[in-house]
Short mmCIF file of C-alpha atoms in Angstrom, two decimals:
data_model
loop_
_atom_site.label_atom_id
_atom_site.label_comp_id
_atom_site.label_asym_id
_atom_site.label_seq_id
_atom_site.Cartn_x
_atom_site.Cartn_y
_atom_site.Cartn_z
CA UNK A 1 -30.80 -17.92 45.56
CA UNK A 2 -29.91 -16.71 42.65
CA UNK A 3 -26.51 -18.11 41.03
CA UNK A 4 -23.52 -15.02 41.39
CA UNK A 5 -22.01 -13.67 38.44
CA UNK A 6 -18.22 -13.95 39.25
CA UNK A 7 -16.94 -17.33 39.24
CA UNK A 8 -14.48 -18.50 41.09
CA UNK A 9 -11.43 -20.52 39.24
CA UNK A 10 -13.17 -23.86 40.58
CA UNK A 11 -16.84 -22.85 39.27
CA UNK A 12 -15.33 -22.12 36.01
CA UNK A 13 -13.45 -25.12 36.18
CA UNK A 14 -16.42 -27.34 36.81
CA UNK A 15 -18.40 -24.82 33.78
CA UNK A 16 -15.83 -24.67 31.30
CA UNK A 17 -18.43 -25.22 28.17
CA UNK A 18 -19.62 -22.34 28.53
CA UNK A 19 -16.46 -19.90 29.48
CA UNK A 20 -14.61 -18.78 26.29
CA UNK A 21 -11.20 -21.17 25.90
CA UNK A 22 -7.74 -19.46 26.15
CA UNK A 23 -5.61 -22.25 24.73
CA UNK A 24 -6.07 -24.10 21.55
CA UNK A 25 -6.44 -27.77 20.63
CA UNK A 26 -3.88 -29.90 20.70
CA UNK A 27 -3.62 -31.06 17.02
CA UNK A 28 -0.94 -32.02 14.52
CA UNK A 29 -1.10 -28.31 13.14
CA UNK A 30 -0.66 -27.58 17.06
CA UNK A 31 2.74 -29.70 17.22
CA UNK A 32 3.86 -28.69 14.50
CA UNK A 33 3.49 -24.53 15.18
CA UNK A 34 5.68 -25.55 18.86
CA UNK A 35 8.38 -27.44 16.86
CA UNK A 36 8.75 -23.90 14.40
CA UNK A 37 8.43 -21.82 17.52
CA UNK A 38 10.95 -23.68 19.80
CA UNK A 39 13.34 -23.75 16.62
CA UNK A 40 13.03 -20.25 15.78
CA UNK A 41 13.39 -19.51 19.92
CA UNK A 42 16.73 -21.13 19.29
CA UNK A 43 17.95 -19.42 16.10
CA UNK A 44 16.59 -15.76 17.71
CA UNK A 45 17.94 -15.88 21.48
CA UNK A 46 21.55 -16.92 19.68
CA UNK A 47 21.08 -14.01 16.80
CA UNK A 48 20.71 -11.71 20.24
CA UNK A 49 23.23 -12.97 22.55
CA UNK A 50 26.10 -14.83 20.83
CA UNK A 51 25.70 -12.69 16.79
CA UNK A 52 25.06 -9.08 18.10
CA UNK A 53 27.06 -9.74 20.48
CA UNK A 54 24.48 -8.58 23.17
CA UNK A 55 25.90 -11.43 25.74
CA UNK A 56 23.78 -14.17 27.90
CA UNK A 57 22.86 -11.53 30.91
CA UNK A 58 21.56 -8.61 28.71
CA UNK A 59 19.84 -10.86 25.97
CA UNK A 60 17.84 -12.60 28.92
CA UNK A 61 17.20 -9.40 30.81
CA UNK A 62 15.49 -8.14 27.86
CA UNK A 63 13.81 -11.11 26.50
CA UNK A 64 12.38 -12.05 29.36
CA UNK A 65 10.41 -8.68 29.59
CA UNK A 66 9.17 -9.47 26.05
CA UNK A 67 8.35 -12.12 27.71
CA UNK A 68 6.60 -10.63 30.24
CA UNK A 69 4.49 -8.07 27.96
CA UNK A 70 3.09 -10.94 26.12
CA UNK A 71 2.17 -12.73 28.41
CA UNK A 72 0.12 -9.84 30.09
CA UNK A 73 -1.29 -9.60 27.03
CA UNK A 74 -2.73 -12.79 26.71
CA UNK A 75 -3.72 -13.36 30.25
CA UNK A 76 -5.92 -10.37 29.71
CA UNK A 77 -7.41 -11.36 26.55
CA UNK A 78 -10.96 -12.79 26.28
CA UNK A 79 -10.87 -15.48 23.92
CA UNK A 80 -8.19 -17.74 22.19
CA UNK A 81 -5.79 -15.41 19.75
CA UNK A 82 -3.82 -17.63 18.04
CA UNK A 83 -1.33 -14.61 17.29
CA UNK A 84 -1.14 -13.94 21.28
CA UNK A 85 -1.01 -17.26 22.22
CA UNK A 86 1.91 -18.15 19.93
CA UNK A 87 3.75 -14.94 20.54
CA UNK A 88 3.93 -16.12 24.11
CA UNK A 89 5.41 -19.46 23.26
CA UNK A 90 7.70 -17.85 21.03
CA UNK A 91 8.87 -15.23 23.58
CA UNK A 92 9.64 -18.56 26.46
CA UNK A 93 11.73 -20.06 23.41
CA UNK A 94 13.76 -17.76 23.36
CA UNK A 95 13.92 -16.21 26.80
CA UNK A 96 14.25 -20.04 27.81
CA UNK A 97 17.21 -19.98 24.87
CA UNK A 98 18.90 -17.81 26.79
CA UNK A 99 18.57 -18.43 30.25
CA UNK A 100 19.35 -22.03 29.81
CA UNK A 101 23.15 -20.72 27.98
CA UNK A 102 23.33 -17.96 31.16
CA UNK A 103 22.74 -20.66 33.53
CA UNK A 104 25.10 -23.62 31.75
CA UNK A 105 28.20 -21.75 30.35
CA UNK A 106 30.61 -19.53 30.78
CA UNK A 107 33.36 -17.11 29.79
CA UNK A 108 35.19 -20.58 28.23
CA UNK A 109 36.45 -20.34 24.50
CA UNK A 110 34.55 -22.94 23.27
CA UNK A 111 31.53 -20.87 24.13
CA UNK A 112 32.97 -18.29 22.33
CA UNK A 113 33.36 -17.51 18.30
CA UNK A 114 35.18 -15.60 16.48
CA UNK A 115 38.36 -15.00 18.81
CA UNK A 116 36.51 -13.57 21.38
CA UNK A 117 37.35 -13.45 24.98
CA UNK A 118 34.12 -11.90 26.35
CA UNK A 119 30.34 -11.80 24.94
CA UNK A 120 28.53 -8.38 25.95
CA UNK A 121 27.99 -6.96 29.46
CA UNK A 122 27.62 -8.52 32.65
CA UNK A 123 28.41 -12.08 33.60
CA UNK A 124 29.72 -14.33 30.89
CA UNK A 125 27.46 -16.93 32.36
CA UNK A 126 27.34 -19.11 35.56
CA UNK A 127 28.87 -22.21 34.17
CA UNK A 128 27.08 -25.05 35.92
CA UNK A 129 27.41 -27.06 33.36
CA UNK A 130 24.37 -29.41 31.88
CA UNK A 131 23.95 -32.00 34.13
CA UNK A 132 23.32 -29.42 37.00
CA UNK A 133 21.34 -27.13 35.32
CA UNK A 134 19.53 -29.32 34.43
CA UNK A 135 19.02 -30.57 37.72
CA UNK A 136 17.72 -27.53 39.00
CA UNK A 137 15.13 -26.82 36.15
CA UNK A 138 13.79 -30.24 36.61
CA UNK A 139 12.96 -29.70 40.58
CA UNK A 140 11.77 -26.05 39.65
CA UNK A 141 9.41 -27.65 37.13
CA UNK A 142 8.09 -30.11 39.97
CA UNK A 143 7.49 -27.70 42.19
CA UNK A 144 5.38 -26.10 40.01
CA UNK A 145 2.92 -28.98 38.94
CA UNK A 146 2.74 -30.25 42.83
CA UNK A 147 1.68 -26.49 43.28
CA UNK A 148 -0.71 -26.68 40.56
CA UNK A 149 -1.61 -30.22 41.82
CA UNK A 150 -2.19 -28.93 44.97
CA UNK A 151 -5.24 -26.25 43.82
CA UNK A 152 -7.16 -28.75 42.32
CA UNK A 153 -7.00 -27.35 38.69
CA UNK A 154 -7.24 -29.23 36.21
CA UNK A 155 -3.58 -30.32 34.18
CA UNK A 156 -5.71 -30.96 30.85
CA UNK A 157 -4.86 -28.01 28.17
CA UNK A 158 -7.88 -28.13 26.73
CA UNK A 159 -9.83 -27.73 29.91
CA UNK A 160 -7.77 -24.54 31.11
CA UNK A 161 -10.09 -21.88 31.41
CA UNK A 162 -9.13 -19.84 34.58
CA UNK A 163 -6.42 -16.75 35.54
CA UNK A 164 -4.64 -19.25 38.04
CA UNK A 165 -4.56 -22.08 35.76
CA UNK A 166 -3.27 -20.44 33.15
CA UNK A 167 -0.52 -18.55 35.25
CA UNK A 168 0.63 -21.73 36.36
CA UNK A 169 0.83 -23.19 32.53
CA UNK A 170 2.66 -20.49 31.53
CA UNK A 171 5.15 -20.47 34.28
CA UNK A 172 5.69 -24.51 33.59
CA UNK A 173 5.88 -23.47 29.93
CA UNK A 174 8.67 -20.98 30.91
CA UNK A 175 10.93 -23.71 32.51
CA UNK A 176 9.71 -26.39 30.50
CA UNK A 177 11.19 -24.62 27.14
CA UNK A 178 14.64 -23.31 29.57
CA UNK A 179 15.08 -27.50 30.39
CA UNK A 180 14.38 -28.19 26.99
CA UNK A 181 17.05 -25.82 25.69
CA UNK A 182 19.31 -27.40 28.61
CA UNK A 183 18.84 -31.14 27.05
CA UNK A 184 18.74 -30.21 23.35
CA UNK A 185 22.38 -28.03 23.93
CA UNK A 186 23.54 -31.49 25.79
CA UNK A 187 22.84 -33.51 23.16
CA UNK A 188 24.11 -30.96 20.53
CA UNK A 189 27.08 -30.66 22.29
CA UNK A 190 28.26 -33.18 24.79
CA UNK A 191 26.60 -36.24 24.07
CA UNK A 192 28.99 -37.18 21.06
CA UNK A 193 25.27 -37.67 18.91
CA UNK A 194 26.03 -33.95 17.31
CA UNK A 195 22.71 -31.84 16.05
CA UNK A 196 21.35 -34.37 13.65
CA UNK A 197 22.07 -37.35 16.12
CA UNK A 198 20.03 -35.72 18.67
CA UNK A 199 17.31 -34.50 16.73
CA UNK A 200 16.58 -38.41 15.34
CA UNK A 201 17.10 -39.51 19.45
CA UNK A 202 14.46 -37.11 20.15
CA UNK A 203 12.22 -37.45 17.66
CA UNK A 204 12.10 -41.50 18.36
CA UNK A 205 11.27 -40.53 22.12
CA UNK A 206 8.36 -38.66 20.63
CA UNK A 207 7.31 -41.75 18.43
CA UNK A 208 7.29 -43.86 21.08
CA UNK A 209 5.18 -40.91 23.07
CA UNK A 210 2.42 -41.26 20.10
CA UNK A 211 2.03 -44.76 20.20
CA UNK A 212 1.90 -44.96 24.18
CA UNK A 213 -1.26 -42.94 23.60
CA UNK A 214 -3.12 -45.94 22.53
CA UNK A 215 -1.90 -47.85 26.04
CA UNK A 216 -5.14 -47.09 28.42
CA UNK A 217 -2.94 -46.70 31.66
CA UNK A 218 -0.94 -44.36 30.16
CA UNK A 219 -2.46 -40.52 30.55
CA UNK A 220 -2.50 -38.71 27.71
CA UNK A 221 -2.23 -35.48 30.32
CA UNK A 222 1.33 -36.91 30.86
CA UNK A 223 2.52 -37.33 27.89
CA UNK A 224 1.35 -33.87 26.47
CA UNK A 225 3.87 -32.44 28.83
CA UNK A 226 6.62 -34.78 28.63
CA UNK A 227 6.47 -34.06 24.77
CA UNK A 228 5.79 -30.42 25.19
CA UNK A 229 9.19 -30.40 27.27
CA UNK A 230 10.84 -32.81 24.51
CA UNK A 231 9.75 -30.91 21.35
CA UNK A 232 12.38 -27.92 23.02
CA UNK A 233 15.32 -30.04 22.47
CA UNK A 234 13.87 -31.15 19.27
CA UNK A 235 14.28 -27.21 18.20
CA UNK A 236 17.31 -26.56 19.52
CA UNK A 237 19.08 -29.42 17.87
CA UNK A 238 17.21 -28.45 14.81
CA UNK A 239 18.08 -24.39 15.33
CA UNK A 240 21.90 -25.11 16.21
CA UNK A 241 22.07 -27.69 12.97
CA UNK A 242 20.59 -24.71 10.69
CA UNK A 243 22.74 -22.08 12.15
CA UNK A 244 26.52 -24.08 13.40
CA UNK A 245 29.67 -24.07 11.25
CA UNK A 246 30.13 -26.77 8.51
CA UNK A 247 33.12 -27.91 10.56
CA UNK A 248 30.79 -28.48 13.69
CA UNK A 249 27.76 -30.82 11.80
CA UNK A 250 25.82 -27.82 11.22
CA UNK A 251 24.00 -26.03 7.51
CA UNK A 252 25.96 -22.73 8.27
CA UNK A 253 23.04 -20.68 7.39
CA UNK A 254 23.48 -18.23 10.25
CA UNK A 255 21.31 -16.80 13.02
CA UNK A 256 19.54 -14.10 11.10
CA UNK A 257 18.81 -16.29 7.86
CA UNK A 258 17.71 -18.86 9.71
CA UNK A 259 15.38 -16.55 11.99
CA UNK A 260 13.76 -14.76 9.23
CA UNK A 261 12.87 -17.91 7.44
CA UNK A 262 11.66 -19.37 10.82
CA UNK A 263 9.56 -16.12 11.76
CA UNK A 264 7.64 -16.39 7.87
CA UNK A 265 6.88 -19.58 8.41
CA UNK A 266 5.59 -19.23 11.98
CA UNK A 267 3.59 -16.09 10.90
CA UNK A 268 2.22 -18.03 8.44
CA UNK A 269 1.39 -20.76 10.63
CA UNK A 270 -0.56 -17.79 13.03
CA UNK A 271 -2.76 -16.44 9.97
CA UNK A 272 -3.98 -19.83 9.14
CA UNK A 273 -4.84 -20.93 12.46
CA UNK A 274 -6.40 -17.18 12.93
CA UNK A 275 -8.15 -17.49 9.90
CA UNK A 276 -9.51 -21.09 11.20
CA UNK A 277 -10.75 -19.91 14.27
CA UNK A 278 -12.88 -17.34 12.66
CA UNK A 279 -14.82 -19.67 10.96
CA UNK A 280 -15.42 -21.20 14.68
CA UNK A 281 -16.27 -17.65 16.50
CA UNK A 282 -20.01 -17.30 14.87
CA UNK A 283 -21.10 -20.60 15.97
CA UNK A 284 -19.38 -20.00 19.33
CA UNK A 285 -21.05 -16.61 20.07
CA UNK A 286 -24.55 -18.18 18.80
CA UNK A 287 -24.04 -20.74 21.88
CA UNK A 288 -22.91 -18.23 24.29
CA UNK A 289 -25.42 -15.52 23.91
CA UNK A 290 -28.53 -18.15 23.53
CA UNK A 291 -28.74 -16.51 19.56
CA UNK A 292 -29.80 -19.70 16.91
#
């Protein structure tokens, strides 16, 4: 009988060398594109909320429908678009920005600048505080991967190639990058380590992550996603040192400097890996239509 033409997610699973990849490599060039994303998700969802004023509740309302557009977007596209793909991990940044500030603080004055006693429309914020928020993000986050566990699909990045799969990456991605905003603000703020403190905290966990990839009984699937969820900290500490007061450890640089600078470099991170896969596609296409 002849073999049908619509996969299922678990033929393509068990197939994937010859379905067209969604997701890029995970590289140094890769690590470093998340670490200028999750920064500039910082500096952006703060420009939004706390600099125009726009407030936690509207700034997430509307980011996470960005959010939402791109990520239709690149469900529905073919191939790997390095412009798509990052777009999406910008838009969680800074949805996940957001959403993390909504959930953890409040109408408080040391949440506030300037004098002010309110910060846009709607709820100030539900003030649950770090710890708790936290908390919450964490089990959401497990639920997800013992869902994703539980359909058999494969955890590997590199070896996503199915609508499911990659629902389910995105949706950890969401949360992942909303924790990570949740840890690097704790560390920023209530630890006592202050923005430079906790980025060199951070960035020692990730050292340690790099050399426990040479330990065998260590799987490297883990500890892509417990760095994935640690880089987010690692660009909010870095976002809130560019943008805070002198007075409070920071540069002073401000929301929108910082952003623009951020969003250049990040676009010019895009081109190059654009440009790179480019110089893959003819080989690729040779290989998938059978033409040498």
């Amino acid at each position: 009988m002849a073999k049908p033409e619509v996969l299922t997610d678990l033929d393509v699973a068990g197939t994937n060398r010859f379905v067209m990849k969604k997701l890029p490599e995970v590289t140094l060039a890769f690590w470093i594109m998340k670490i200028a994303a999750t920064t500039l998700g910082e500096t952006a969802g703060d420009l939004f909320a706390q600099t125009l004023k726009l407030g936690y509740f509207l700034t997430t309302v509307a980011l996470f429908l960005i959010f939402v557009v791109t990520l239709v977007v690149q469900l529905r596209s073919r191939r790997y678009n390095p412009f798509f793909y990052w777009t999406v991990i910008l838009s969680t940044s800074m949805a996940g920005t957001t959403m993390s500030d909504f959930m953890n603080r409040d109408a408080s004055a040391k949440y506030l600048t300037g004098g002010a006693t309110s910060l846009g429309w709607g709820p100030q914020g539900l003030g649950l505080g770090y710890p708790a928020g936290a908390a919450i993000l964490i089990s959401l986050l497990l639920a997800i991967f013992i869902v994703w566990k539980c359909t058999g699909l494969t955890f590997s990045i590199r070896d996503i190639v199915t609508f499911r799969a990659e629902a389910l990456f995105w949706a950890a991605i969401l949360v992942s990058n909303t924790l990570g905003t949740s840890m690097g603000d704790f560390l920023s703020d209530s630890s006592g380590l202050g923005y430079a403190g906790g980025a060199l905290l951070v960035t020692g966990v990730l050292a340690v992550l790099v050399a426990l990839m040479r330990v065998p009984a260590v799987p490297n699937v883990l500890l892509f996603w417990v760095a994935f969820v640690l880089t987010r900290p690692l660009g909010a500490t870095a976002g809130d040192f560019l943008t805070k007061p002198l007075a409070k450890g920071g540069l002073d640089l401000g929301t929108a400097g910082s952003s623009a600078v951020l969003l250049a470099v990040l676009i010019g991170l895009m081109g190059h890996a654009h440009v790179q896969e480019r110089k893959k596609a003819i080989p690729r296409d040779e290989v998938l239509t059978g033409v040498s």
